[in-house]
Short mmCIF file of C-alpha atoms in Angstrom, two decimals:
data_model
loop_
_atom_site.label_atom_id
_atom_site.label_comp_id
_atom_site.label_asym_id
_atom_site.label_seq_id
_atom_site.Cartn_x
_atom_site.Cartn_y
_atom_site.Cartn_z
CA MET U 1 90.54 47.56 108.93
CA ARG U 2 91.94 44.06 109.34
CA ASP U 3 94.95 43.48 111.50
CA PHE U 4 98.32 44.07 109.77
CA ALA U 5 99.16 40.35 109.92
CA ALA U 6 95.70 39.23 108.90
CA ASN U 7 96.85 37.29 105.77
CA THR U 8 100.11 35.42 105.99
CA SER U 9 99.54 32.48 103.63
CA SER U 10 102.59 30.41 102.58
CA LYS U 11 102.05 31.50 98.94
CA PRO U 12 101.93 35.28 98.94
CA ILE U 13 99.78 37.23 96.59
CA ARG U 14 101.60 38.73 93.58
CA LEU U 15 100.45 42.14 92.34
CA CYS U 16 101.46 44.85 89.88
CA LEU U 17 100.50 48.54 90.21
CA PHE U 18 100.33 50.96 87.30
CA GLY U 19 99.19 54.63 87.30
CA ALA U 20 100.51 55.61 90.76
CA SER U 21 104.18 56.12 90.36
CA PRO U 22 106.07 57.08 93.57
CA ASP U 23 108.63 59.14 91.63
CA THR U 24 106.49 61.99 90.50
CA ALA U 25 106.53 65.40 92.29
CA ASN U 26 102.73 65.37 92.39
CA LEU U 27 101.52 64.62 95.96
CA GLY U 28 98.17 63.69 94.54
CA VAL U 29 99.60 60.80 92.69
CA SER U 30 101.79 60.01 95.72
CA ALA U 31 98.62 59.89 97.77
CA LEU U 32 97.10 57.36 95.45
CA PHE U 33 100.28 55.26 95.56
CA LEU U 34 100.53 55.29 99.35
CA SER U 35 96.83 54.68 99.80
CA VAL U 36 96.92 51.59 97.54
CA MET U 37 100.09 50.27 99.16
CA HIS U 38 98.68 50.77 102.60
CA GLY U 39 95.58 48.88 101.57
CA ILE U 40 97.71 46.01 100.29
CA ALA U 41 100.01 46.02 103.35
CA THR U 42 97.19 45.89 105.88
CA ARG U 43 95.56 42.87 104.07
CA HIS U 44 98.55 41.08 102.67
CA PRO U 45 101.74 42.07 104.49
CA ASN U 46 103.69 39.37 102.67
CA ALA U 47 102.46 40.42 99.22
CA GLN U 48 105.00 40.53 96.33
CA VAL U 49 104.25 43.91 94.71
CA THR U 50 105.78 45.40 91.65
CA VAL U 51 105.15 49.11 91.20
CA PHE U 52 105.76 50.51 87.72
CA ASP U 53 107.38 53.92 87.70
CA TYR U 54 109.53 56.19 85.43
CA GLY U 55 112.87 54.75 86.43
CA ALA U 56 115.01 52.09 84.78
CA GLY U 57 115.32 48.48 85.74
CA PRO U 58 114.18 46.54 88.85
CA ARG U 59 114.95 48.19 92.18
CA SER U 60 114.06 47.27 95.76
CA ALA U 61 112.18 49.71 97.94
CA THR U 62 110.55 49.81 101.40
CA LEU U 63 107.70 51.75 102.91
CA HIS U 64 106.75 51.94 106.60
CA PHE U 65 103.19 51.92 107.82
CA ASP U 66 102.53 52.17 111.52
CA GLY U 67 106.29 51.58 112.06
CA LYS U 68 106.20 48.26 110.14
CA PRO U 69 108.26 47.78 106.97
CA PHE U 70 106.58 46.80 103.67
CA SER U 71 109.00 45.91 100.86
CA PHE U 72 108.21 45.99 97.17
CA THR U 73 109.97 46.17 93.75
CA ARG U 74 110.03 49.15 91.39
CA ILE U 75 110.36 48.67 87.65
CA GLY U 76 110.37 51.37 84.94
CA ALA U 77 107.66 51.54 82.28
CA ASN U 78 108.22 54.54 79.99
CA LEU U 79 106.75 55.80 76.78
CA SER U 80 110.22 56.27 75.32
CA ARG U 81 111.60 56.39 71.76
CA ARG U 82 114.63 54.42 73.03
CA TYR U 83 113.01 51.21 71.94
CA TYR U 84 116.07 49.11 72.94
CA ARG U 85 115.46 49.92 76.65
CA ARG U 86 113.76 47.16 78.57
CA ASP U 87 111.63 49.74 80.42
CA SER U 88 110.31 51.17 77.08
CA LEU U 89 106.64 50.36 76.64
CA PHE U 90 107.38 49.51 73.00
CA ASN U 91 110.03 47.03 74.06
CA MET U 92 107.72 45.56 76.70
CA ARG U 93 104.92 45.15 74.11
CA MET U 94 107.27 43.47 71.61
CA SER U 95 108.77 41.23 74.32
CA ALA U 96 105.31 40.21 75.46
CA ALA U 97 104.30 39.32 71.95
CA LEU U 98 107.43 37.05 71.65
CA GLY U 99 106.97 35.28 74.92
CA GLY U 100 108.59 37.72 77.30
CA LEU U 101 112.26 37.53 76.22
CA GLY U 102 113.41 37.98 79.76
CA ASN U 103 111.89 41.46 80.07
CA PRO U 104 111.51 41.98 83.90
CA GLY U 105 108.38 44.11 83.50
CA VAL U 106 106.64 41.65 81.24
CA GLN U 107 107.61 38.79 83.57
CA ALA U 108 106.21 40.58 86.58
CA ILE U 109 102.87 41.17 84.74
CA ALA U 110 102.69 37.53 83.47
CA GLN U 111 103.38 36.13 86.94
CA ALA U 112 100.99 38.44 88.83
CA ASP U 113 97.71 37.35 90.29
CA ALA U 114 96.29 40.71 89.22
CA VAL U 115 97.33 44.08 87.83
CA LEU U 116 95.97 47.13 89.65
CA ASP U 117 95.73 50.29 87.60
CA ILE U 118 94.56 53.72 88.77
CA SER U 119 95.57 56.01 85.86
CA GLY U 120 96.86 58.77 88.11
CA GLY U 121 93.28 59.24 89.29
CA ASP U 122 92.08 61.23 86.34
CA SER U 123 94.31 60.48 83.32
CA PHE U 124 92.11 57.80 81.66
CA ALA U 125 90.94 60.44 79.16
CA ASP U 126 92.12 62.06 75.96
CA ILE U 127 92.00 65.69 77.08
CA TYR U 128 95.66 65.55 78.16
CA GLY U 129 97.03 64.76 74.68
CA GLN U 130 97.84 61.72 72.70
CA LYS U 131 101.08 60.90 74.41
CA ARG U 132 99.54 60.64 77.86
CA PHE U 133 96.58 58.68 76.50
CA ASP U 134 98.94 56.20 74.84
CA ALA U 135 100.95 55.82 78.08
CA ILE U 136 97.84 55.31 80.14
CA THR U 137 96.21 52.76 77.77
CA GLN U 138 99.28 50.71 76.74
CA THR U 139 99.94 49.60 80.30
CA LYS U 140 96.38 48.36 80.57
CA GLN U 141 96.66 46.53 77.24
CA LEU U 142 99.90 44.89 78.34
CA ALA U 143 98.09 43.31 81.25
CA LEU U 144 95.13 42.17 79.12
CA HIS U 145 97.39 40.74 76.42
CA GLN U 146 99.17 38.66 79.15
CA ASN U 147 95.75 37.37 80.31
CA THR U 148 96.46 38.75 83.77
CA PRO U 149 93.35 40.01 85.50
CA LEU U 150 93.25 43.81 85.22
CA ILE U 151 91.48 45.82 87.95
CA LEU U 152 90.79 49.46 87.37
CA LEU U 153 90.83 51.04 90.83
CA PRO U 154 88.45 53.95 91.63
CA GLN U 155 89.20 56.69 89.13
CA THR U 156 87.66 59.20 86.69
CA TYR U 157 86.68 58.02 83.25
CA GLY U 158 86.83 60.42 80.30
CA PRO U 159 86.09 62.70 78.77
CA PHE U 160 86.94 61.07 75.44
CA SER U 161 86.53 63.64 72.69
CA ALA U 162 87.92 61.54 69.86
CA ARG U 163 86.10 58.49 68.60
CA PRO U 164 89.23 56.27 68.37
CA ALA U 165 90.10 57.09 72.00
CA ARG U 166 86.63 56.26 73.13
CA ARG U 167 86.71 52.95 71.29
CA ILE U 168 89.99 51.96 72.87
CA ALA U 169 88.67 52.96 76.38
CA SER U 170 85.52 50.97 75.79
CA ASP U 171 87.45 47.87 74.80
CA ILE U 172 89.62 48.11 77.92
CA VAL U 173 86.75 48.46 80.41
CA ARG U 174 84.76 45.71 78.74
CA THR U 175 87.66 43.28 78.96
CA CYS U 176 89.10 44.02 82.42
CA GLY U 177 88.23 41.97 85.53
CA MET U 178 86.80 44.86 87.55
CA ALA U 179 86.37 48.57 86.97
CA TRP U 180 85.55 51.13 89.66
CA ALA U 181 84.60 54.76 89.34
CA ARG U 182 85.33 57.17 92.20
CA ASP U 183 82.09 59.15 92.04
CA GLU U 184 78.61 58.88 90.66
CA ARG U 185 79.24 61.23 87.71
CA SER U 186 82.23 59.21 86.50
CA PHE U 187 80.26 56.04 87.08
CA GLU U 188 77.74 57.17 84.48
CA THR U 189 80.59 57.59 81.99
CA LEU U 190 81.88 54.12 82.79
CA LYS U 191 78.45 52.59 82.30
CA ASP U 192 78.17 54.40 79.01
CA LEU U 193 81.46 52.95 77.87
CA LEU U 194 80.30 49.45 78.90
CA GLY U 195 76.92 49.55 77.32
CA SER U 196 75.26 46.14 77.45
CA ASP U 197 78.36 44.65 79.04
CA PHE U 198 77.75 46.46 82.32
CA ASP U 199 77.81 44.00 85.22
CA PRO U 200 77.21 45.30 88.74
CA ALA U 201 79.31 42.50 90.17
CA ARG U 202 82.38 43.75 88.30
CA HIS U 203 81.60 47.41 87.69
CA ASP U 204 80.79 49.72 90.57
CA THR U 205 81.14 53.17 92.03
CA GLY U 206 83.29 53.83 95.08
CA VAL U 207 85.37 56.70 96.51
CA ASP U 208 88.80 58.03 95.91
CA VAL U 209 91.32 55.72 97.60
CA ALA U 210 93.05 58.76 99.14
CA PHE U 211 90.18 59.01 101.66
CA ALA U 212 91.93 56.14 103.37
CA LEU U 213 95.39 57.71 103.30
CA PRO U 214 97.01 57.77 106.76
CA ARG U 215 98.38 60.98 108.23
CA SER U 216 101.89 61.38 109.47
CA ARG U 217 103.21 64.32 111.46
CA PRO U 218 106.41 65.78 109.89
CA GLU U 219 109.52 65.39 112.02
CA THR U 220 110.31 69.11 111.53
CA MET U 221 108.11 72.11 110.83
CA PRO U 222 108.80 75.84 110.45
CA ASP U 223 108.60 77.66 113.79
CA ARG U 224 105.93 80.06 112.57
CA LEU U 225 103.66 77.24 111.49
CA VAL U 226 104.21 75.44 114.80
CA GLU U 227 103.09 78.65 116.54
CA TRP U 228 100.07 79.17 114.32
CA MET U 229 98.93 75.55 114.81
CA LYS U 230 98.89 75.55 118.61
CA PRO U 231 95.59 74.24 119.93
CA GLU U 232 95.10 77.50 121.94
CA ARG U 233 95.90 79.66 118.94
CA PRO U 234 94.29 83.13 119.13
CA ARG U 235 93.69 83.31 115.35
CA PRO U 236 92.08 80.79 113.10
CA LEU U 237 94.26 79.17 110.46
CA ILE U 238 93.35 79.05 106.76
CA GLY U 239 95.21 77.00 104.16
CA ILE U 240 95.15 77.79 100.44
CA ASN U 241 96.50 75.54 97.75
CA VAL U 242 97.62 77.50 94.67
CA SER U 243 97.91 75.41 91.48
CA GLY U 244 101.04 76.10 89.46
CA LEU U 245 99.39 74.29 86.53
CA ILE U 246 97.12 77.28 86.09
CA HIS U 247 98.65 80.18 88.06
CA ASN U 248 102.12 80.02 86.52
CA ARG U 249 100.81 80.59 82.98
CA GLY U 250 98.61 83.55 83.77
CA GLU U 251 95.80 84.15 81.29
CA GLU U 252 97.04 81.34 79.08
CA GLY U 253 96.61 78.88 81.94
CA SER U 254 93.06 80.08 82.54
CA ARG U 255 92.14 79.86 78.88
CA GLN U 256 93.54 76.36 78.59
CA PHE U 257 90.93 75.08 81.05
CA GLY U 258 88.12 77.18 79.69
CA PHE U 259 87.91 79.69 82.52
CA ILE U 260 85.82 82.78 82.04
CA SER U 261 87.40 84.10 85.23
CA ASP U 262 91.12 84.69 85.51
CA TYR U 263 92.62 82.24 88.07
CA ARG U 264 95.25 84.67 89.35
CA ASP U 265 92.52 87.26 90.05
CA ILE U 266 90.47 84.65 91.91
CA ILE U 267 93.43 83.72 94.11
CA HIS U 268 94.47 87.35 94.68
CA GLN U 269 91.03 88.70 95.50
CA THR U 270 90.17 85.69 97.79
CA LEU U 271 93.42 86.08 99.76
CA SER U 272 92.81 89.85 99.92
CA ARG U 273 89.31 89.36 101.31
CA TYR U 274 90.42 86.74 103.87
CA LEU U 275 93.17 89.08 105.07
CA ALA U 276 90.92 92.11 105.14
CA GLN U 277 87.73 90.69 106.64
CA THR U 278 89.09 87.98 109.01
CA GLU U 279 91.82 87.83 111.70
CA ALA U 280 93.02 84.54 110.30
CA ASN U 281 96.60 83.57 109.53
CA ILE U 282 96.99 82.04 106.10
CA VAL U 283 99.43 79.37 104.93
CA LEU U 284 99.85 78.72 101.27
CA ILE U 285 100.21 74.94 100.66
CA PRO U 286 101.77 73.45 97.46
CA HIS U 287 100.70 69.96 96.38
CA VAL U 288 102.91 69.52 93.25
CA LEU U 289 106.56 69.92 94.21
CA ALA U 290 108.18 69.95 90.76
CA ALA U 291 111.44 71.78 89.99
CA LYS U 292 111.40 75.57 89.95
CA ASN U 293 111.72 75.83 86.16
CA ASN U 294 108.72 73.44 85.69
CA HIS U 295 105.57 75.36 84.72
CA ASP U 296 103.46 72.89 86.71
CA THR U 297 105.05 73.49 90.16
CA ASP U 298 103.03 74.84 93.00
CA PRO U 299 105.70 76.42 95.29
CA GLU U 300 106.52 79.08 92.68
CA ALA U 301 102.80 79.89 92.27
CA CYS U 302 102.44 80.14 96.05
CA TRP U 303 105.43 82.48 96.33
CA ASN U 304 104.12 84.66 93.50
CA ALA U 305 100.77 84.92 95.15
CA ALA U 306 102.30 85.77 98.49
CA ARG U 307 104.54 88.52 96.97
CA ALA U 308 101.50 90.09 95.30
CA LEU U 309 99.77 90.33 98.69
CA ASN U 310 102.90 91.52 100.54
CA ASN U 311 101.69 90.60 104.01
CA GLU U 312 104.54 88.71 105.76
CA GLU U 313 102.88 88.99 109.15
CA ARG U 314 99.88 86.81 108.37
CA LEU U 315 100.77 85.06 105.10
CA PHE U 316 103.19 82.17 105.00
CA VAL U 317 104.34 79.80 102.21
CA LEU U 318 104.99 76.23 103.34
CA ASP U 319 108.05 75.52 101.30
CA GLU U 320 108.92 72.11 102.66
CA ARG U 321 109.47 68.80 100.81
CA TYR U 322 106.81 66.87 102.74
CA ASP U 323 105.37 63.64 101.42
CA ALA U 324 101.63 63.10 100.89
CA MET U 325 100.95 61.69 104.38
CA GLU U 326 102.87 64.57 106.03
CA MET U 327 101.09 67.18 103.96
CA LYS U 328 97.79 65.61 104.88
CA TRP U 329 98.71 65.97 108.53
CA VAL U 330 99.40 69.67 108.03
CA ILE U 331 96.14 70.22 106.26
CA SER U 332 94.31 68.31 109.04
CA GLN U 333 95.41 71.00 111.54
CA LEU U 334 93.68 73.83 109.71
CA ASP U 335 90.39 75.54 110.51
CA PHE U 336 89.45 75.92 106.84
CA PHE U 337 91.13 74.93 103.61
CA CYS U 338 90.61 75.87 99.99
CA GLY U 339 92.39 73.94 97.18
CA THR U 340 92.63 73.71 93.47
CA ARG U 341 94.56 70.45 93.25
CA MET U 342 91.86 67.90 93.93
CA HIS U 343 93.93 65.61 96.18
CA SER U 344 94.90 68.52 98.39
CA THR U 345 91.14 69.02 98.97
CA ILE U 346 90.65 65.27 99.67
CA ALA U 347 93.27 65.63 102.37
CA GLY U 348 91.13 68.25 103.95
CA LEU U 349 87.78 66.52 103.45
CA SER U 350 89.02 63.20 104.76
CA SER U 351 90.41 64.87 107.82
CA GLY U 352 87.08 66.59 108.62
CA VAL U 353 88.34 70.04 107.76
CA PRO U 354 85.80 72.39 106.23
CA THR U 355 87.03 72.55 102.63
CA ALA U 356 86.29 74.47 99.47
CA ALA U 357 87.59 73.98 95.98
CA ILE U 358 88.32 75.91 92.72
CA ALA U 359 87.47 73.32 90.07
CA TYR U 360 89.12 73.05 86.70
CA SER U 361 87.50 69.74 85.67
CA LYS U 362 84.37 67.65 86.37
CA LYS U 363 86.22 65.37 88.80
CA THR U 364 86.16 67.90 91.65
CA LEU U 365 82.39 68.32 92.04
CA GLY U 366 81.85 64.56 91.91
CA VAL U 367 84.25 63.99 94.79
CA PHE U 368 82.83 66.84 96.88
CA GLU U 369 79.31 65.55 96.32
CA THR U 370 80.43 62.23 97.85
CA CYS U 371 80.95 64.08 101.09
CA GLY U 372 77.85 66.27 100.90
CA GLN U 373 80.03 69.33 100.07
CA GLY U 374 79.10 70.02 96.47
CA GLN U 375 77.95 73.58 97.32
CA HIS U 376 81.51 74.45 98.29
CA VAL U 377 82.98 73.97 94.74
CA VAL U 378 83.35 77.12 92.68
CA ASP U 379 83.91 76.68 88.89
CA PRO U 380 85.61 79.38 86.95
CA ARG U 381 84.56 77.73 83.74
CA SER U 382 81.00 78.89 84.32
CA GLU U 383 81.18 81.44 87.16
CA THR U 384 82.36 85.01 87.05
CA LEU U 385 85.29 86.34 89.12
CA GLU U 386 82.79 87.88 91.61
CA GLN U 387 80.83 84.66 91.93
CA CYS U 388 83.91 82.59 92.53
CA VAL U 389 85.31 84.99 95.17
CA ASP U 390 81.89 85.20 96.86
CA GLY U 391 81.49 81.45 96.79
CA LEU U 392 84.85 80.96 98.57
CA TRP U 393 83.95 83.58 101.08
CA GLU U 394 80.61 81.89 101.81
CA ALA U 395 82.40 78.59 102.29
CA TRP U 396 84.52 80.26 104.94
CA GLU U 397 81.52 81.81 106.66
CA HIS U 398 79.61 78.53 106.64
CA ARG U 399 82.58 76.46 107.83
CA ALA U 400 80.88 75.36 111.09
CA SER U 401 77.90 73.86 109.25
CA ALA U 402 80.20 72.35 106.67
CA ALA U 403 82.19 70.64 109.43
CA LYS U 404 78.98 69.22 110.84
CA THR U 405 77.79 67.93 107.52
CA LEU U 406 81.20 66.58 106.72
CA ALA U 407 81.35 64.72 110.06
CA GLU U 408 78.03 63.09 109.22
CA HIS U 409 79.22 61.88 105.83
CA LEU U 410 82.78 60.82 106.59
CA PRO U 411 82.04 57.50 108.38
CA ASP U 412 80.14 56.30 105.37
CA VAL U 413 82.86 57.49 102.96
CA LYS U 414 85.67 55.85 104.90
CA ASN U 415 83.60 52.61 105.21
CA ARG U 416 83.19 52.66 101.45
CA ALA U 417 86.94 53.22 101.00
CA LYS U 418 87.57 50.14 103.17
CA GLY U 419 84.77 48.14 101.62
CA GLN U 420 85.82 48.67 98.00
CA MET U 421 89.35 47.37 98.83
CA ASP U 422 87.90 44.41 100.63
CA ARG U 423 85.80 43.51 97.57
CA ILE U 424 88.75 44.03 95.22
CA PHE U 425 90.97 41.74 97.22
CA GLY U 426 88.23 39.23 97.61
CA TYR U 427 87.96 39.12 93.80
CA ILE U 428 91.74 38.66 93.49
CA GLU U 429 91.79 35.85 96.02
CA ASN U 430 88.93 34.13 94.18
CA VAL U 431 90.76 34.42 90.83
CA LYS U 432 93.98 33.24 92.44
CA ASN U 433 92.37 30.23 94.06
CA THR U 434 90.48 29.10 90.89
CA SER U 435 93.02 29.73 88.15
CA ARG U 436 96.46 28.98 89.60
#
């Protein structure tokens, strides 16, 4: 990585970022946000960055990387029926069509050297409903209509089940300045959307930006976890991420994602087997920290799983409000990790921790194959309960060989994470120097 003060030109680069809002409770989205901002800060510490979130109005904010401050602006961009609000996407679109009308979000986009968009990693699809699809695509269209170069950062493309959605997606990727997929499987979807407009100079496959996310040790940790994490610990330490998105809805949650195996049963039987057949301590790790009454929240799912097992001696729920870099540090201290939330597993993989996954979409396998770990993904959409539990047990048993294979792949993956950002910023600098 270049030195923190590598680029200090008198005219700082101006950027906008969509699709990685810092005000969600999803640490996966937070990991994307922090990874992109770290990538900007290390290359352009004086950059003027506007991050679009779910708030209202322009606000100043500061991050710290390696003890150095990095300031930026937050502006709301919401799919709201309150059309009079300046942060309403409808208001922004109308303002843009009429020359801006003093809308701060529209002005930021029009003045930017480039708009970066990462779609929450996997939301550039129509499987999450029309409302999310509209929110994800309208921000991209705003940039294109302002003639500001749009760069789609490494992400998943599709699936697009409806023809109109596929047509909109195809128009966007054909018109943007660059488009990156985060794995080979998604790259094939991107190339299919592009058709004859595919250009290897502008369209490429990379890796998830969270592979470059820094780790940060939490200032405080529960005493039990501190004890379990000691280097000389007598028992190995397993981490399990339980997804509230699926677990909290029981059978309905499993059916929603097309599981032929019940997710709660997979979690319960896997935990039971680890407790019965190993001496390991187990920490349940949430990765979406939404409010308790939100069906998507992971802490409630972790607590319910722990109560069902009733083993307070060796089972512990990490119920702390850590950020993505802190949670990555915790995961990096494990001997083995199994996650359902994909970015929780990326925290493990990128830290060299033997990691397995319970997949609920195609994105997981593609990312694991990037690290040579595809065999450690179980898929309840096609595998029985017994196959899933056996697969997660085998991943534990083969953790030593997994760690070796992972260590062999990680240097290349991390070099690709750095290289893709270098190419992206090289493109932005070229556009900036030739058009402004």
